[in-house]
XYZ file of C-alpha atoms in Angstrom:
330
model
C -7.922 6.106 -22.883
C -6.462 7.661 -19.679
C -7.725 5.284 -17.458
C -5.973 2.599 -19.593
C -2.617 3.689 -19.408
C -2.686 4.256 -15.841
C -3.968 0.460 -15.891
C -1.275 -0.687 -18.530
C 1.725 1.321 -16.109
C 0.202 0.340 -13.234
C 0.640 -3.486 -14.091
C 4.124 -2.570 -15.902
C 5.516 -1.797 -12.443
C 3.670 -4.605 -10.661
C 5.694 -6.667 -13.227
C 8.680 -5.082 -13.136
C 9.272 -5.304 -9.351
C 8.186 -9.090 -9.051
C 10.597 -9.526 -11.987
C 13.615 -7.751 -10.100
C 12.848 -9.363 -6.309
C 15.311 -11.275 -4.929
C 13.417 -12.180 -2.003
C 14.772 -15.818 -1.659
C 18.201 -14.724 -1.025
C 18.081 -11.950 1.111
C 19.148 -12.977 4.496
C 16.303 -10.063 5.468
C 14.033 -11.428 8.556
C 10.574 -8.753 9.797
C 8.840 -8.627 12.443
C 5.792 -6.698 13.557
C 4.463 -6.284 17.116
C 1.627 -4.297 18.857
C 2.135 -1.549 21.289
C -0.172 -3.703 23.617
C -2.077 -7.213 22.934
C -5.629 -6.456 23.910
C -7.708 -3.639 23.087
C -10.906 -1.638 24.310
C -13.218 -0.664 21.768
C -12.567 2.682 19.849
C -9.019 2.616 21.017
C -5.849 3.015 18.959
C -3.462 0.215 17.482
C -0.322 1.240 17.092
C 1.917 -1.490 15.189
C 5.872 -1.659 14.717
C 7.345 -3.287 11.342
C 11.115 -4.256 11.805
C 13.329 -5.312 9.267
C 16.607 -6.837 9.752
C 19.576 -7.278 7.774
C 21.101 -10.880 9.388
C 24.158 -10.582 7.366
C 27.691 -9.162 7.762
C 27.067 -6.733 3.973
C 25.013 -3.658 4.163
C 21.839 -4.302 1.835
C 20.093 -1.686 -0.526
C 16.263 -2.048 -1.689
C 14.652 -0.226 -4.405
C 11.394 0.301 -4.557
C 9.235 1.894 -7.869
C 7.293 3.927 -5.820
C 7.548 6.042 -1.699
C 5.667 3.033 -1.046
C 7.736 0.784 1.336
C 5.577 -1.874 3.289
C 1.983 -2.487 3.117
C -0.428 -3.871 5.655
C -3.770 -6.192 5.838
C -5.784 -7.117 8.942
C -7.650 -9.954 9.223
C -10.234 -11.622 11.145
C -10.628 -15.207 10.318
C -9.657 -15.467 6.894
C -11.824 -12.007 5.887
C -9.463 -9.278 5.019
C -11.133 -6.460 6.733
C -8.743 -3.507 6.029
C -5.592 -2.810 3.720
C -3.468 0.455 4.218
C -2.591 0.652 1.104
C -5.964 1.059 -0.419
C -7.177 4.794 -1.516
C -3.565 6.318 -0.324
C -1.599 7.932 -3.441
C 2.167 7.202 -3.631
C 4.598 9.486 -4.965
C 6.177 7.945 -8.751
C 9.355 7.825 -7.460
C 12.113 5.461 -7.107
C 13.097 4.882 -3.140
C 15.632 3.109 -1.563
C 16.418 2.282 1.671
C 20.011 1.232 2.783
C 19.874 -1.774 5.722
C 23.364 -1.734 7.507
C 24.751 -5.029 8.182
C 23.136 -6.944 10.904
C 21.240 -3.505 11.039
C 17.288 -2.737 11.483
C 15.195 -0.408 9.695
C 11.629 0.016 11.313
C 8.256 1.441 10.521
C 5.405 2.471 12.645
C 1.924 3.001 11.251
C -1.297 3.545 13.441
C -5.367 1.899 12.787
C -8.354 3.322 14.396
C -10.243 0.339 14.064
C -12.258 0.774 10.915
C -12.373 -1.444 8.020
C -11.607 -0.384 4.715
C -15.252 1.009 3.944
C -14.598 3.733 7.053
C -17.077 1.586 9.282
C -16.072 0.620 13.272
C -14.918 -3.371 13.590
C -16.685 -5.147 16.502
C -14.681 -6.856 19.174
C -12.806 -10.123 18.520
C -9.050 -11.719 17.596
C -7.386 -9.920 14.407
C -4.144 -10.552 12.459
C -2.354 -8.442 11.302
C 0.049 -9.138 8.494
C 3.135 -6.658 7.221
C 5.073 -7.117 4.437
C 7.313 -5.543 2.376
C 6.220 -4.124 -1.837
C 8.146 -5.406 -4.317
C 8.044 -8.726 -3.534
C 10.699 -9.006 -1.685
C 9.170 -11.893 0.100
C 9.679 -10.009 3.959
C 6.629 -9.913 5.610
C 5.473 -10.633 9.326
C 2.507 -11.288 11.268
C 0.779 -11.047 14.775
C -2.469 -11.517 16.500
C -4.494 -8.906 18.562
C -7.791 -8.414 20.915
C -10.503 -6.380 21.007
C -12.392 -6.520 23.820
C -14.598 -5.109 26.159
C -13.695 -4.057 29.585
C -14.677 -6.735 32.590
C -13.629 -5.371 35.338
C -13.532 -2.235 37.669
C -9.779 -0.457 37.767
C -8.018 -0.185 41.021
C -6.399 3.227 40.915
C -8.954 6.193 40.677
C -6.481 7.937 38.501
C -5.806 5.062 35.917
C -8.322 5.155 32.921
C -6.409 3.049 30.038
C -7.962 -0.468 29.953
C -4.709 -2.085 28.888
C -2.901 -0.615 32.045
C -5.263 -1.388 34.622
C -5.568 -5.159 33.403
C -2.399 -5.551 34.505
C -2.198 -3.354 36.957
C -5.178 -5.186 38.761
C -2.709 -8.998 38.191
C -0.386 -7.375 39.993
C -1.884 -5.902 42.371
C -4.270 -8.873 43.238
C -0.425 -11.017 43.083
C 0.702 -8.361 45.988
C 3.178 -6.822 43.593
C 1.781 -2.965 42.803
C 0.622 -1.204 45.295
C -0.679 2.383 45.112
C -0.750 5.457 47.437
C -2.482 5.668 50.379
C -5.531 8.278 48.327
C -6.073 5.020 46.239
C -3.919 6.651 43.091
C -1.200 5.002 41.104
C 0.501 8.303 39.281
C 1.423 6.209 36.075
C 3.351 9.323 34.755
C 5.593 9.885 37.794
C 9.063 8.312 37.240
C 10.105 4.919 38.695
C 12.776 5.583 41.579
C 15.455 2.696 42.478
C 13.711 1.783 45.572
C 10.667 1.635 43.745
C 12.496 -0.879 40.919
C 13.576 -2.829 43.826
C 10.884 -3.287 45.905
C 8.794 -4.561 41.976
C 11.596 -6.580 40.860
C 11.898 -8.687 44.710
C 8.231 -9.070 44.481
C 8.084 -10.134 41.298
C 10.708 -12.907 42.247
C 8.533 -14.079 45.037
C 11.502 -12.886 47.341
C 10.009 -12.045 51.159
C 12.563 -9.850 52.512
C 14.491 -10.180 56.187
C 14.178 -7.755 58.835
C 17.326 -5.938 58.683
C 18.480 -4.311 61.917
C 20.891 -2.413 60.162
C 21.544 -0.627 56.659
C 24.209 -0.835 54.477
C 24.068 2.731 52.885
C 24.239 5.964 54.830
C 21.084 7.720 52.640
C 18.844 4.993 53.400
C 18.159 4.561 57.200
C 16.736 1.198 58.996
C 13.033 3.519 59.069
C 13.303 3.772 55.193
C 10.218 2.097 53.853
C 12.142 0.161 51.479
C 15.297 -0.462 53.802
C 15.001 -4.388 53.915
C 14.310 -4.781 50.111
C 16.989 -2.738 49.152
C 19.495 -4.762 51.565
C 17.897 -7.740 50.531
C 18.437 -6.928 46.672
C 21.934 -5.985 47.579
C 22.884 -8.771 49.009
C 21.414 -11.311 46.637
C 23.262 -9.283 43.829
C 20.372 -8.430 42.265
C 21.282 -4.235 42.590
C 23.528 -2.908 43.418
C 24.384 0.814 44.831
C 25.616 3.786 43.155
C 28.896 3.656 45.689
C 29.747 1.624 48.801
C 27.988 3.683 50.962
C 25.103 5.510 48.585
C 22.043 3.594 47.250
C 20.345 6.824 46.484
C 17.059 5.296 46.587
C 14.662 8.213 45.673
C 17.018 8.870 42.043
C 14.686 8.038 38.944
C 16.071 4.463 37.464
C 16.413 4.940 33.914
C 14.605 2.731 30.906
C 17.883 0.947 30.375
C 18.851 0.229 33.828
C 15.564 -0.946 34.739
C 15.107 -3.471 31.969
C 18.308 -4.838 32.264
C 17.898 -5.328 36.431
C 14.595 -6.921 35.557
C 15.763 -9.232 32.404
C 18.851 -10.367 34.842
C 17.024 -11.350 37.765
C 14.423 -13.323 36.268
C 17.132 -14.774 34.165
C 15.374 -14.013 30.806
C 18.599 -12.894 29.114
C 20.020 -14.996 26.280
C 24.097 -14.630 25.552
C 23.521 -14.464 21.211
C 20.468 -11.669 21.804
C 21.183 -8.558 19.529
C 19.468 -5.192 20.239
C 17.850 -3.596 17.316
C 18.036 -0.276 18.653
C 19.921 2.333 17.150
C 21.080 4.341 20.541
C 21.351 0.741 22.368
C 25.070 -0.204 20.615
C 26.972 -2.791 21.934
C 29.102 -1.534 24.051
C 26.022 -0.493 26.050
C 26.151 -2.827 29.732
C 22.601 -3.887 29.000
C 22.810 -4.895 25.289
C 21.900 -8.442 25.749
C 19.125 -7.927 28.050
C 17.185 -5.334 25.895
C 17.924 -7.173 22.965
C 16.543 -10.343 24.465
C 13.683 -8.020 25.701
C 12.778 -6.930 22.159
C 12.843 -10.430 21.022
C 10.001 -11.805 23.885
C 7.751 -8.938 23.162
C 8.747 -7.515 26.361
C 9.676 -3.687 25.287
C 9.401 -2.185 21.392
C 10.716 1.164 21.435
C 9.834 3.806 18.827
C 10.461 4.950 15.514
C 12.670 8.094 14.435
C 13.654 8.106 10.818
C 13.462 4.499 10.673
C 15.802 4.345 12.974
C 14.505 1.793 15.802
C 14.970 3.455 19.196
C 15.018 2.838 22.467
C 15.747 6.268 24.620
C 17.816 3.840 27.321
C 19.034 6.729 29.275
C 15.730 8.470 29.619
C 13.643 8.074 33.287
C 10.844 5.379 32.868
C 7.768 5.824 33.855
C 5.596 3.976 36.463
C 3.009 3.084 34.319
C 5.804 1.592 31.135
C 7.431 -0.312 34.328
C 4.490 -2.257 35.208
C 3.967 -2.966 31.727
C 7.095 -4.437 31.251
C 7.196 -6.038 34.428
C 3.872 -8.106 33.749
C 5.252 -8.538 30.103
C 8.002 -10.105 30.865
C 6.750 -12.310 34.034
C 4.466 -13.785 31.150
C 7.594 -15.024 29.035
C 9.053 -16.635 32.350
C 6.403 -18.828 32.540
């Protein structure tokens, strides 16, 4: 008899909330993205759920239980795994307030088992997100899982996804390492360093400049005739008339922006879904436009979508993002 109550509510609220969805008319648009687009074997996939609210009224949904989104994988047309299977919800109503033209996000993680606990084998999954409720907002990507094919070029660089494209770039004459054959993915990205990436991503062969324009960065400087180059095709500029300061660490922000504007990738309607990128922020367009390629997805606090613009980046993030986004210029 206990068992068929539980049955009887269960279906109740299944009812109840297909009854009360307004899915149709919500001007509501998701999204979900992967932290990277190819896998190794064993390996972590972290995904990112976005929701957005695309009109100019704040928007409430209810939901009968915590339960907010819900998540399949696919391969083919086999389901191999839902998150929502075997987890307990709290009975509880929940709601969660959109802003207008706001984003709400979610981050959930897989360790690439299928729903009976066993290890998937390599091959091309979907992944489909959607809002409970049926509030009709759901979203889908693809994903690989594959097997290594190649040896890395850094000593120091073990991540399969990183040294993929670190050996495109390298092979393209765009990365290069230090002298011991290391790549230090966790040092932070100087503005010399985002110069001398961005130029040769552009193709751009610098002159030989007899002369510098900035008093901390001498004609000897190793990056001297990319950063007068850069300057003087008004790709970056320096922190003063006279100061480049070319060993300071270039921020997330600043970097994506330089990068989005000189491959011309920005668009003038892009909106940033980030919480701590607001539009008054110089780069607002360009990481906005950024989110939208797949180019940079940020992280989740609260569901608050964020984007940490004023934090250093990292050597290894900027190659990421540089490869990323020389694949949406083609």
């Amino acid at each position: 008899m206990k068992k068929i109550l539980i049955a009887l509510l269960v279906m109740f609220m299944t009812f109840t909330s297909v009854a009360n969805g307004k899915s149709a008319n919500l001007p509501l648009v998701g999204k979900v993205v992967t932290d990277r687009n190819e896998y190794a074997l064993n390996e972590t996939v972290r995904f990112l759920f976005t929701v957005t609210n695309t009109s100019d009224s704040p928007i409430t949904l209810k939901f009968n239980t915590s339960q907010i989104y819900d998540f399949v994988i696919m391969k083919g047309n086999a389901i191999i795994f839902k998150w929502g299977i075997a987890r307990m919800f709290a009975q509880v109503i929940t709601e969660v307030n959109i802003p207008a033209n706001g984003t709400k996000a979610f981050s959930v993680s897989w360790d690439m088992v299928d729903s009976k606990g066993k290890k998937v084998d390599t091959g091309t999954y979907t992944v489909k997100f959607y809002l409970v409720n049926n509030y009709g907002v759901e979203a889908t990507t693809n994903f690989t899982i594959g097997t290594p094919s190649f040896t890395p070029v850094f000593s120091d660089v073990n991540d399969y996804y990183v040294s993929k494209y670190l050996k495109v770039l390298v092979d393209k004459g765009i990365v290069k390492g230090y002298p011991d054959n290391t790549f230090r993915s966790d040092n932070n990205l100087t503005r010399a360093e985002a110069t001398v990436l961005i130029l040769r991503a552009l193709g751009i062969t610098p002159k030989d400049y007899s002369t510098s324009s900035f008093s901390d960065v001498s004609v000897t400087y190793w990056a001297h005739n990319y950063i007068e180059e850069g300057v003087k095709r008004g790709i970056i500029k320096g922190i003063s008339s006279n100061q480049f300061a070319p060993t300071r660490v270039i921020s997330r922000g600043e970097f994506v922006t330089l990068l989005m504007r000189a491959l011309s990738l920005a668009k003038p309607d892009a909106v940033s879904p980030f919480s701590d990128v607001p539009y008054t922020y110089f780069g607002y367009k360009e990481i906005g436009t950024a989110f939208d390629l797949n180019i940079i997805q940020g992280s989740v606090s609260d569901m608050q979508l964020m984007f940490y613009p004023n934090d250093p980046i990292k050597r290894k993030d900027a190659v990421l993002i540089l490869a990323r986004a020389m694949d949406a210029k083609k």
